[in-house]
Tab-separated table of C-alpha atoms in Angstrom:
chain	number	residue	atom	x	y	z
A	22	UNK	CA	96.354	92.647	111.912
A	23	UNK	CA	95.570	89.490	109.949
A	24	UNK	CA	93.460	86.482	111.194
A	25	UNK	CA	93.591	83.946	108.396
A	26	UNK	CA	92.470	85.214	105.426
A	27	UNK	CA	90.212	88.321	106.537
A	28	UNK	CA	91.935	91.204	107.694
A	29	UNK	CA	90.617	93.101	110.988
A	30	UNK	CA	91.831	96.039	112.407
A	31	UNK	CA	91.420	97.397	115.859
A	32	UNK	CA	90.732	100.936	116.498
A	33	UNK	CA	89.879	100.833	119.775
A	34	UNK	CA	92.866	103.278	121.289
A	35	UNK	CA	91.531	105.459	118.273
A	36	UNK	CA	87.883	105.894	119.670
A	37	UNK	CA	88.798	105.818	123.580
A	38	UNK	CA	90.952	108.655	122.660
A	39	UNK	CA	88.580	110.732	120.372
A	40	UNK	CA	85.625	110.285	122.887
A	41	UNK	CA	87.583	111.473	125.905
A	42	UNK	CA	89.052	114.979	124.171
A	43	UNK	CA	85.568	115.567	122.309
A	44	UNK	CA	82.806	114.613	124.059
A	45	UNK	CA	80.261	115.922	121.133
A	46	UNK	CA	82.223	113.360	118.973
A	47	UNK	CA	82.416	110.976	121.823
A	48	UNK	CA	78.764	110.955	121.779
A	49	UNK	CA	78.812	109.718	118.096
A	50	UNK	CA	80.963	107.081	118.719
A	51	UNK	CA	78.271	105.907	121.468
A	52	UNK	CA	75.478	106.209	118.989
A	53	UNK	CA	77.050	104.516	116.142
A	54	UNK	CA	79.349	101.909	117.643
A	55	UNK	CA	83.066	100.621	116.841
A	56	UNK	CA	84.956	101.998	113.305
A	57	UNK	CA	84.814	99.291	111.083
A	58	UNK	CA	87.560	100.360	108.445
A	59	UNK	CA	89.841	97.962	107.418
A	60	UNK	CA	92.259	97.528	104.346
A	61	UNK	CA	91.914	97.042	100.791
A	62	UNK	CA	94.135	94.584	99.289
A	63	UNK	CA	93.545	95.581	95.705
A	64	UNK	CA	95.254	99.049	94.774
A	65	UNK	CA	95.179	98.625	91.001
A	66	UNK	CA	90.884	97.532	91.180
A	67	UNK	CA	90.315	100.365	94.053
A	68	UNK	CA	91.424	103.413	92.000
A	69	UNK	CA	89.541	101.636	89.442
A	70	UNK	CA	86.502	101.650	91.088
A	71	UNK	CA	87.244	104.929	92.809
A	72	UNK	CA	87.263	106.345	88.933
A	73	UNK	CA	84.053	104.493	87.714
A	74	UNK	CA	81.927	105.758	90.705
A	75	UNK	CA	82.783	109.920	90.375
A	76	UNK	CA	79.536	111.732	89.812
A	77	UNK	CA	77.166	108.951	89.422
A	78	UNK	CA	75.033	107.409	92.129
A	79	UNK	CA	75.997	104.367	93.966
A	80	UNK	CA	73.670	102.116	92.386
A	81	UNK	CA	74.648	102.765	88.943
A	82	UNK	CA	78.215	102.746	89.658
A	83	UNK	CA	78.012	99.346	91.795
A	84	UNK	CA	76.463	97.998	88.443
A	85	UNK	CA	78.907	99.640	85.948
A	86	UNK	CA	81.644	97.914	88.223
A	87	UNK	CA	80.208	94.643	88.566
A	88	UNK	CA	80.171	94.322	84.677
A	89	UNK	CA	84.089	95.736	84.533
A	90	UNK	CA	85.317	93.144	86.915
A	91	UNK	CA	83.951	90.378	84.840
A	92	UNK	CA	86.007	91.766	81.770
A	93	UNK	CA	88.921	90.346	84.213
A	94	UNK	CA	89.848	86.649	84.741
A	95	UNK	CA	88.482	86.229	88.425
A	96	UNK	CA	87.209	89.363	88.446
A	97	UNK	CA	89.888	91.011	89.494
A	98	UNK	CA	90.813	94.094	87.497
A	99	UNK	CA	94.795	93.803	86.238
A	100	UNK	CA	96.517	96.500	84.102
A	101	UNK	CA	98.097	94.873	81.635
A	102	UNK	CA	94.560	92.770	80.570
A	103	UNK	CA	92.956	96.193	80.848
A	104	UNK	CA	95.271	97.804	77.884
A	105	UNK	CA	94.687	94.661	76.448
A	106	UNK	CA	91.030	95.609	75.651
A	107	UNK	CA	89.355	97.254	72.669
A	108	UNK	CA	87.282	100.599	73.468
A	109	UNK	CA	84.196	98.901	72.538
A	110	UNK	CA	84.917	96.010	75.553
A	111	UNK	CA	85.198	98.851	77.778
A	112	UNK	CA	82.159	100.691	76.724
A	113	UNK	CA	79.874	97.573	76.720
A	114	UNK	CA	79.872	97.775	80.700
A	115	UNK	CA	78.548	101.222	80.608
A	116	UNK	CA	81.752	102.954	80.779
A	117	UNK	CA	82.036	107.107	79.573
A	118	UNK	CA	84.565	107.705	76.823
A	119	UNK	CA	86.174	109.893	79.356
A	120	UNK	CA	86.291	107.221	82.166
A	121	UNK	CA	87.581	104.889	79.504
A	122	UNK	CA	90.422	107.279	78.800
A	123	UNK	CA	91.045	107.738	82.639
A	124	UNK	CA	91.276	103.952	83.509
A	125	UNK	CA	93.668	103.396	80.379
A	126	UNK	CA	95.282	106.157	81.898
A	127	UNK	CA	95.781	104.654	85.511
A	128	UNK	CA	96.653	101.287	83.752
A	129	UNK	CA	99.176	102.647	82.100
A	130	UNK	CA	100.834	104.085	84.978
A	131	UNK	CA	100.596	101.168	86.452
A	132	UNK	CA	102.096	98.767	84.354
A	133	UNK	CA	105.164	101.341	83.362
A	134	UNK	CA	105.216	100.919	87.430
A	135	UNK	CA	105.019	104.605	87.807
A	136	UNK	CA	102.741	104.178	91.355
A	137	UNK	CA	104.996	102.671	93.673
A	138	UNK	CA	102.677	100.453	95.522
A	139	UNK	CA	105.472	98.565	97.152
A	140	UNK	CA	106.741	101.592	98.848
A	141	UNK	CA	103.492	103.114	100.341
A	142	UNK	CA	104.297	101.519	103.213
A	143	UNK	CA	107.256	103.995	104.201
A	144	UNK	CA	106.034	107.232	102.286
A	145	UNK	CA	104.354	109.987	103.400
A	146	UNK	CA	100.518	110.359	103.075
A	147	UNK	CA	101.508	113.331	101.006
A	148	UNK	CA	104.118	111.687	99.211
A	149	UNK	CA	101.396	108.913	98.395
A	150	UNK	CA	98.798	111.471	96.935
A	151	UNK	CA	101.567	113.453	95.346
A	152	UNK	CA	102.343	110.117	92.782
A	153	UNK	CA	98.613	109.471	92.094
A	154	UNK	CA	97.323	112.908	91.402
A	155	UNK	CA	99.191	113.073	87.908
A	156	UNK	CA	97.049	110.069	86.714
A	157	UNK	CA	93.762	111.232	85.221
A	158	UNK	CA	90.694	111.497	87.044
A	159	UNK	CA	92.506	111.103	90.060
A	160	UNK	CA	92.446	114.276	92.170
A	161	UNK	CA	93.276	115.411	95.775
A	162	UNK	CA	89.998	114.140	97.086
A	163	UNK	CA	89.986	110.710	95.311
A	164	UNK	CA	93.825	109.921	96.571
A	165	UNK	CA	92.820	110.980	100.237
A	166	UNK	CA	89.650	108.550	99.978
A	167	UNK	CA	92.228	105.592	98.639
A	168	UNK	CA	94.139	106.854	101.741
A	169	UNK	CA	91.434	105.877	104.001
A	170	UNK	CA	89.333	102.989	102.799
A	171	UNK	CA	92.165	101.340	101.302
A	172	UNK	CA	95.296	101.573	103.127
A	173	UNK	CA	93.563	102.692	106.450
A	174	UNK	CA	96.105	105.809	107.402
A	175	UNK	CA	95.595	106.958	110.209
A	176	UNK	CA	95.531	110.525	110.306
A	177	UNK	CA	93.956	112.057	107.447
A	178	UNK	CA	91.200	114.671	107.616
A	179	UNK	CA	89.403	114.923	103.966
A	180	UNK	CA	88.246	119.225	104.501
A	181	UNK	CA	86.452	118.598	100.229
A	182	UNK	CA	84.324	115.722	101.743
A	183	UNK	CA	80.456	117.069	101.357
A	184	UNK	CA	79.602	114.280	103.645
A	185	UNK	CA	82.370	115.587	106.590
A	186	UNK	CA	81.443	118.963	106.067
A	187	UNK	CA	77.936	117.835	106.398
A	188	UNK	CA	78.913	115.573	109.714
A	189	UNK	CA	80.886	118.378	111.000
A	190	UNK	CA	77.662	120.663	110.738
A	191	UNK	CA	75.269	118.377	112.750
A	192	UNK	CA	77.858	117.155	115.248
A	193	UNK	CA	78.794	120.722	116.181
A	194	UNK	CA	75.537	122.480	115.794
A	195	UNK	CA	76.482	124.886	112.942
A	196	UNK	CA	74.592	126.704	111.006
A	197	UNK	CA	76.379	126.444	107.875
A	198	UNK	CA	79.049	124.004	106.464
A	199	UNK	CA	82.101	125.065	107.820
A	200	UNK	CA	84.918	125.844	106.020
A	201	UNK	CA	87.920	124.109	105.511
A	202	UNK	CA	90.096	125.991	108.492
A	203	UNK	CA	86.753	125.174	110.724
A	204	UNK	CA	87.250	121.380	110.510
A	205	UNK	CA	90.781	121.791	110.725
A	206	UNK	CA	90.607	123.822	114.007
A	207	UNK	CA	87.945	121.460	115.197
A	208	UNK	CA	89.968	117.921	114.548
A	209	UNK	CA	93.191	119.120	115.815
A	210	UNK	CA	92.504	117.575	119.041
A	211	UNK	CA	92.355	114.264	117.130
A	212	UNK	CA	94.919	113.972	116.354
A	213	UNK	CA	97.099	111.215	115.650
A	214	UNK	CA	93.005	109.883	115.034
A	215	UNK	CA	91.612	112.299	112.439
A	216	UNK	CA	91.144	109.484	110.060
A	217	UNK	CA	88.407	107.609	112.385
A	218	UNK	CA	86.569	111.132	113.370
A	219	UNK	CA	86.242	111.749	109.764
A	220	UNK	CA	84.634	108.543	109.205
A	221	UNK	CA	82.195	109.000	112.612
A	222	UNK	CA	81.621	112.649	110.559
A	223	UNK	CA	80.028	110.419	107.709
A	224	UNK	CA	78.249	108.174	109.950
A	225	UNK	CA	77.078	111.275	112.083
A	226	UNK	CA	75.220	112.738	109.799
């Protein structure tokens, strides 16, 4: 819900159901406190930033992106000003020739309106990842995390998440990461929730 101009969101239905039909992950919720997700406004900047942070640390990337946003007027990233700029622009903040290629990819769908931001609201989480995943650098795992951190749905459980597999480990006492059918096995019970006990997976660790 919005309050002025911040945006809060209340999961507290979320975590009183999650502690009371898993009481390991109940515990976690005790430990760590309320979920504190709320939603992006930005779709356009967040896959941008989503693309600039693969397989670098979170330093690095937070100073890469710093330095892309001021390419923007306000510092917010548009499409159309970023196929406006020369390679060289791009590279100055730090930017890989093949992150360059996959941001002028994801502007370009963007500006031929090819992700249908104004529909998210009534399509599928599938349906959502299914019209990102053709833009470059975007896979699976990237569209689920722009499913969570950005438009906050609900029920998502990211199984290619080192840090949930890692949560999932600890939280259960296993003695390995477990496997993909595992965690789904595991979260059923969360359901419609799986979204917040993935993120108390990351902060259970």
């Amino acid at each position: 819900m919005r309050s002025g101009s911040k945006v809060t969101v209340d999961w507290k239905e979320a975590m009183r159901h999650l502690a009371r039909v898993d009481p390991a992950l109940g515990a976690v919720i005790e430990r760590v406190g309320p979920c504190t997700l709320k939603p992006g406004r930005d779709c356009f900047g967040s896959l941008c930033k989503a693309i600039i942070s693969q397989q670098i640390s979170g330093v690095v990337a937070a100073a890469i992106s710093n330095r892309f946003k001021k390419l923007f007027p306000r510092s917010r990233p548009a499409a159309g000003r970023l196929l406006t700029l020369s390679d060289e622009q791009l590279r100055s903040v730090g930017l890989s020739r093949q992150k360059l290629s996959y941001l002028r990819d994801l502007a370009a769908h963007f500006a031929g309106a090819k992700v249908p931001t104004r529909r998210f609201a009534k399509m599928s989480d599938d349906e959502i990842i299914q019209s990102l995943i053709p833009i470059k650098g975007i896979g699976r795992w990237t569209a689920e995390m722009f499913l969570i951190f950005v438009l906050n749905r609900p029920d998502l459980l990211p199984v290619d998440d080192l840090g949930v597999r890692k949560g999932f480990q600890k939280v259960y006492g296993l003695r390995t990461e477990p496997k993909a059918a595992k965690m789904i096995q595991i979260a059923e019970k969360w359901r419609p929730w799986r979204t917040v006990g993935s993120w108390y997976m990351w902060r259970g660790m």
